[in-house]
Coordinates of C-alpha atoms in Angstrom, one line a residue:
M303 CA 45.7 50.0 -13.2
V304 CA 45.4 47.4 -15.1
R305 CA 46.1 47.9 -12.1
K306 CA 47.5 47.9 -15.8
R307 CA 46.6 47.1 -13.1
A308 CA 46.8 46.7 -16.3
L309 CA 49.4 46.5 -13.8
R310 CA 47.9 47.4 -10.3
I311 CA 51.3 45.9 -9.6
V312 CA 54.1 47.5 -11.1
V313 CA 55.8 44.7 -9.6
G314 CA 59.3 45.9 -8.5
L315 CA 62.3 43.9 -9.6
A316 CA 62.9 43.0 -5.9
A317 CA 59.3 41.8 -5.6
L318 CA 59.7 39.8 -9.0
S319 CA 63.0 38.3 -7.9
L320 CA 61.3 36.8 -4.8
A321 CA 58.7 35.5 -6.7
V322 CA 60.9 34.1 -9.4
T323 CA 62.7 32.3 -6.7
G324 CA 59.6 31.5 -4.6
C325 CA 58.4 28.2 -3.6
G326 CA 57.0 27.0 -6.7
R327 CA 54.0 24.6 -7.1
S328 CA 54.6 21.8 -4.6
T329 CA 51.9 20.1 -4.6
S330 CA 50.1 20.0 -7.9
G331 CA 52.2 17.5 -9.5
Q332 CA 52.6 19.8 -12.6
T333 CA 56.2 20.1 -13.8
P334 CA 57.7 22.1 -16.3
Q335 CA 56.6 21.0 -20.1
A336 CA 59.3 22.7 -22.0
G337 CA 58.4 22.7 -25.6
A338 CA 54.6 21.7 -24.8
S339 CA 53.1 24.0 -27.3
A340 CA 55.2 22.7 -30.4
S341 CA 54.3 19.1 -29.2
V342 CA 50.6 19.0 -28.6
A343 CA 48.5 18.3 -31.5
A344 CA 46.9 21.0 -33.5
D345 CA 43.5 19.7 -33.3
A346 CA 43.7 19.1 -29.7
K347 CA 40.5 20.3 -27.4
A348 CA 41.6 22.4 -24.3
A349 CA 40.4 19.7 -22.3
D350 CA 42.7 17.3 -23.7
L351 CA 45.9 19.6 -22.8
V352 CA 44.6 19.9 -18.7
P353 CA 47.7 18.3 -16.9
A354 CA 46.4 14.9 -15.5
A355 CA 47.2 16.2 -11.7
L356 CA 45.0 19.1 -12.0
K357 CA 42.4 17.0 -14.0
E358 CA 42.3 14.5 -11.3
K359 CA 41.4 17.3 -8.8
G360 CA 38.8 18.7 -11.1
V361 CA 39.1 22.3 -9.8
L362 CA 40.5 25.2 -11.4
R363 CA 41.6 27.8 -8.6
V364 CA 41.6 31.3 -10.0
A365 CA 42.3 34.5 -7.8
T366 CA 41.3 37.9 -8.7
A367 CA 41.4 41.1 -6.8
E368 CA 37.6 42.8 -6.7
G369 CA 37.1 46.4 -6.9
Y370 CA 37.6 47.2 -10.7
P371 CA 34.5 47.3 -12.6
P372 CA 33.5 46.0 -14.9
M373 CA 36.4 43.4 -14.8
E374 CA 36.2 42.2 -11.3
M375 CA 33.7 43.4 -8.3
Y376 CA 31.2 42.1 -5.9
K377 CA 27.7 41.9 -6.8
E378 CA 26.0 44.6 -5.2
G379 CA 25.2 43.7 -1.3
T380 CA 26.8 40.1 -1.7
Q381 CA 30.3 38.8 -1.6
D382 CA 29.8 37.0 -5.0
L383 CA 32.1 37.8 -7.5
T384 CA 31.1 39.2 -10.8
G385 CA 32.6 40.8 -14.3
V386 CA 34.6 40.0 -17.2
D387 CA 37.2 38.1 -15.5
P388 CA 34.9 35.8 -13.1
E389 CA 32.6 35.2 -16.1
L390 CA 35.8 34.6 -18.3
A391 CA 37.2 32.2 -15.6
A392 CA 34.2 30.6 -15.5
A393 CA 33.9 29.9 -19.4
I394 CA 37.6 28.9 -19.7
A395 CA 37.2 26.2 -16.4
G396 CA 34.0 24.7 -18.4
R397 CA 36.2 24.3 -21.8
L398 CA 38.8 22.5 -19.5
G399 CA 36.3 20.4 -17.8
L400 CA 36.8 21.6 -14.4
K401 CA 34.8 23.2 -11.6
L402 CA 35.6 26.9 -11.0
E403 CA 37.0 28.0 -7.5
M404 CA 37.2 32.0 -7.6
T405 CA 39.0 33.5 -4.8
N406 CA 39.5 37.2 -3.9
A407 CA 43.0 38.0 -3.0
S408 CA 45.0 41.4 -2.8
F409 CA 46.5 42.6 -6.1
P410 CA 49.9 42.7 -5.1
G411 CA 49.7 39.2 -3.7
L412 CA 48.1 37.5 -7.1
I413 CA 51.7 36.7 -8.6
P414 CA 53.3 35.1 -5.0
G415 CA 50.0 33.3 -4.4
L416 CA 50.7 31.5 -8.0
Q417 CA 54.4 31.0 -6.7
A418 CA 53.3 29.5 -3.7
D419 CA 50.6 27.2 -5.1
R420 CA 47.6 29.0 -3.4
W421 CA 45.9 29.2 -7.1
D422 CA 46.2 28.0 -10.8
L423 CA 45.6 31.3 -12.5
A424 CA 45.4 35.2 -11.5
M425 CA 42.8 36.8 -13.7
S426 CA 42.7 40.4 -12.6
S427 CA 43.2 43.1 -15.5
M428 CA 46.7 42.3 -15.1
S429 CA 49.3 43.8 -17.8
D430 CA 51.5 41.8 -19.6
T431 CA 54.6 43.4 -19.1
E432 CA 58.1 42.3 -19.5
E433 CA 59.1 42.7 -15.7
R434 CA 56.0 40.2 -14.7
R435 CA 57.2 37.7 -17.3
K436 CA 60.2 37.0 -15.2
A437 CA 57.7 35.6 -12.8
V438 CA 54.7 34.2 -14.6
D439 CA 53.8 33.4 -18.3
F440 CA 50.4 35.3 -19.6
V441 CA 47.9 34.3 -21.8
D442 CA 46.8 37.3 -23.3
Y443 CA 43.1 38.0 -23.6
F444 CA 42.6 42.0 -23.6
Q445 CA 44.0 45.3 -25.0
A446 CA 43.6 48.4 -23.0
G447 CA 45.7 51.4 -21.6
G448 CA 45.6 54.2 -19.1
A449 CA 43.0 57.2 -19.6
I450 CA 42.7 60.5 -17.8
M451 CA 39.6 60.7 -15.6
V452 CA 38.4 64.3 -14.5
A453 CA 35.6 65.6 -12.8
K454 CA 32.6 66.2 -15.1
G455 CA 33.1 69.5 -17.1
N456 CA 36.7 69.2 -16.7
P457 CA 37.1 72.2 -14.3
A458 CA 40.8 72.3 -14.1
G459 CA 40.9 72.0 -18.0
V460 CA 43.2 69.3 -18.0
K461 CA 43.8 68.2 -22.1
D462 CA 46.5 65.3 -21.9
L463 CA 49.3 63.8 -19.5
A464 CA 51.5 66.5 -20.3
D465 CA 49.1 68.9 -18.7
L466 CA 49.1 67.1 -15.6
C467 CA 52.6 68.7 -14.8
G468 CA 52.0 71.0 -11.5
R469 CA 48.8 69.7 -10.6
A470 CA 47.8 67.1 -7.9
V471 CA 47.1 63.8 -9.4
V472 CA 46.0 60.5 -7.3
L473 CA 47.4 57.1 -8.9
A474 CA 46.5 53.9 -7.4
K475 CA 49.3 52.4 -5.7
G476 CA 51.3 49.6 -7.3
S477 CA 49.3 50.1 -10.9
S478 CA 50.9 50.8 -14.3
N479 CA 48.9 54.0 -14.3
L480 CA 51.2 55.0 -11.2
A481 CA 54.0 54.2 -13.5
I482 CA 52.7 56.2 -16.2
G483 CA 52.2 59.2 -14.2
E484 CA 55.5 58.9 -12.5
K485 CA 57.3 58.6 -15.9
Q486 CA 55.6 62.0 -17.2
N487 CA 56.6 63.7 -13.8
T488 CA 60.4 62.8 -14.9
S489 CA 59.8 65.4 -17.8
C490 CA 57.8 68.0 -15.8
A491 CA 59.3 71.2 -15.0
K492 CA 57.0 71.6 -12.5
K493 CA 56.3 68.5 -10.7
M494 CA 52.8 66.8 -10.1
T495 CA 51.9 66.2 -6.6
I496 CA 51.0 62.5 -6.5
S497 CA 49.2 60.6 -3.9
Q498 CA 48.2 57.1 -4.1
S499 CA 44.9 55.4 -3.4
E500 CA 44.1 51.8 -2.7
D501 CA 42.3 51.3 -6.3
A502 CA 40.3 53.4 -8.6
P503 CA 37.2 54.1 -7.1
T504 CA 38.9 55.4 -3.7
G505 CA 40.9 57.5 -6.0
L506 CA 38.1 59.0 -7.4
L507 CA 37.0 60.6 -3.9
Q508 CA 40.1 62.5 -3.7
I509 CA 38.6 64.4 -7.0
D510 CA 35.4 64.5 -5.7
A511 CA 36.8 66.2 -2.5
G512 CA 39.0 68.6 -4.5
R513 CA 42.2 67.0 -3.3
A514 CA 43.3 66.1 -6.9
V515 CA 42.2 67.1 -10.4
A516 CA 42.8 64.2 -12.2
T517 CA 43.6 60.3 -12.1
I518 CA 44.7 57.7 -14.6
V519 CA 42.5 54.6 -15.0
D520 CA 42.4 52.0 -17.3
Y521 CA 40.4 53.0 -20.2
P522 CA 37.4 50.4 -20.1
V523 CA 37.1 50.9 -16.5
A524 CA 37.1 54.6 -16.6
K525 CA 34.6 54.5 -19.0
M526 CA 32.4 52.3 -17.0
L527 CA 33.0 54.5 -13.8
A528 CA 32.1 57.8 -15.5
Q529 CA 28.9 56.0 -17.0
Q530 CA 27.8 54.7 -13.9
S531 CA 28.5 57.8 -11.6
G532 CA 27.7 60.7 -14.1
K533 CA 30.3 62.6 -12.2
Y534 CA 33.2 62.2 -14.4
E535 CA 34.6 62.6 -17.7
V536 CA 37.3 60.4 -19.5
L537 CA 39.6 62.0 -21.8
E538 CA 39.8 59.6 -25.2
A539 CA 43.7 59.3 -25.2
Q540 CA 44.9 55.7 -24.1
Y541 CA 48.4 55.8 -22.6
E542 CA 51.0 52.8 -22.5
A543 CA 48.3 50.7 -24.1
G544 CA 48.9 46.9 -24.4
P545 CA 47.9 43.6 -23.7
W546 CA 46.2 42.1 -20.2
G547 CA 47.1 38.6 -19.7
I548 CA 45.9 35.6 -17.3
A549 CA 48.9 35.2 -15.2
I550 CA 50.3 31.5 -14.8
D551 CA 53.4 30.3 -13.0
K552 CA 56.1 29.2 -15.4
K553 CA 56.2 26.0 -14.2
D554 CA 52.8 25.2 -15.4
S555 CA 53.6 25.4 -19.1
Q556 CA 51.1 22.6 -19.9
L557 CA 48.2 24.4 -18.2
R558 CA 49.1 27.6 -20.0
D559 CA 48.7 26.1 -23.2
A560 CA 45.4 24.4 -22.1
V561 CA 44.2 27.9 -20.9
Q562 CA 45.4 29.4 -24.6
R563 CA 43.4 26.7 -26.5
A564 CA 40.3 27.4 -24.1
L565 CA 40.7 31.0 -24.8
Q566 CA 40.9 30.5 -28.4
E567 CA 37.9 28.1 -28.4
L568 CA 35.9 30.7 -26.5
I569 CA 36.8 33.5 -29.2
E570 CA 36.1 31.1 -32.3
A571 CA 32.7 30.2 -30.6
G572 CA 31.6 33.4 -29.7
D573 CA 31.3 33.3 -26.2
Y574 CA 33.9 35.4 -25.4
A575 CA 32.6 38.4 -27.5
K576 CA 29.3 37.8 -25.7
I577 CA 30.9 38.0 -22.5
L578 CA 33.0 41.4 -23.6
E579 CA 29.9 42.8 -25.0
K580 CA 27.7 42.1 -21.9
W581 CA 30.0 44.8 -19.9
G582 CA 30.6 47.0 -22.9
V583 CA 34.2 46.4 -23.3
Q584 CA 34.3 44.5 -26.5
A585 CA 36.6 47.2 -27.9
S586 CA 39.5 45.8 -25.9
G587 CA 38.8 42.2 -27.1
V588 CA 41.4 40.1 -29.3
Q589 CA 41.0 37.7 -32.4
T590 CA 43.8 35.6 -31.2
A591 CA 44.8 34.0 -27.8
T592 CA 48.5 34.6 -27.6
V593 CA 51.3 34.0 -24.9
N594 CA 53.5 36.8 -23.7
D595 CA 52.6 39.2 -26.4
Q596 CA 53.7 42.5 -24.8
K597 CA 56.8 43.6 -27.2

């Protein structure tokens, strides 16, 4: 979804245009830092790169959209956020010398929230895409694509993406996986019947009910959902694989550089790998923290 969601947003051009021209950060005191990456000392610590206004506040506000295990979800029976992104956000905040303030929000509202200064970062399994980069910068921290999920035993005999033509498929609203399905559908002689769910778990309910034969879910999420439930299978092919990024308002380039440095410090210290291994998604890890890496 990522949501590829890894877009859960395929942010439409109109929405992105609105985001680009939105309010921007009005109270942080941060200003565009053109060329900040080139100007900072190579041996500077991440904490040294934190914008002064943010350092004075002492709080890093991070938004996510729960409901996407193992990346972001509530601990069972609580409203406490957990998963890869919340734990990585806490580690980044620690490297920056800031207290983490984690907020749950709707996925489509994450980028507009950055533009409106409601939070400093958005970490929610979000794909680094060219369209989204019209509104935000990304510090890329993950690599994954969409995978097809079917009921256990694959009763409909789905083999690959092209094999979804002519079938009932459920895809998460606004996700890059929806975009994958819709793109495929343009080449189908017999069109898919595509329904849209709020997220991956609710889409699986349609498979349970026999209203859809398949969905497309970001690979690591699909594997965890299948493992936890024992009710589904994940086809191994991944589609539109690419980087997922931590979204940061383009005005906050100094903060972007600080986050990139913090992530690189976590990679080199081994803390990043430990978080991914804890949640079983180490195969999607990166070796280097990059910015706007989608080609």
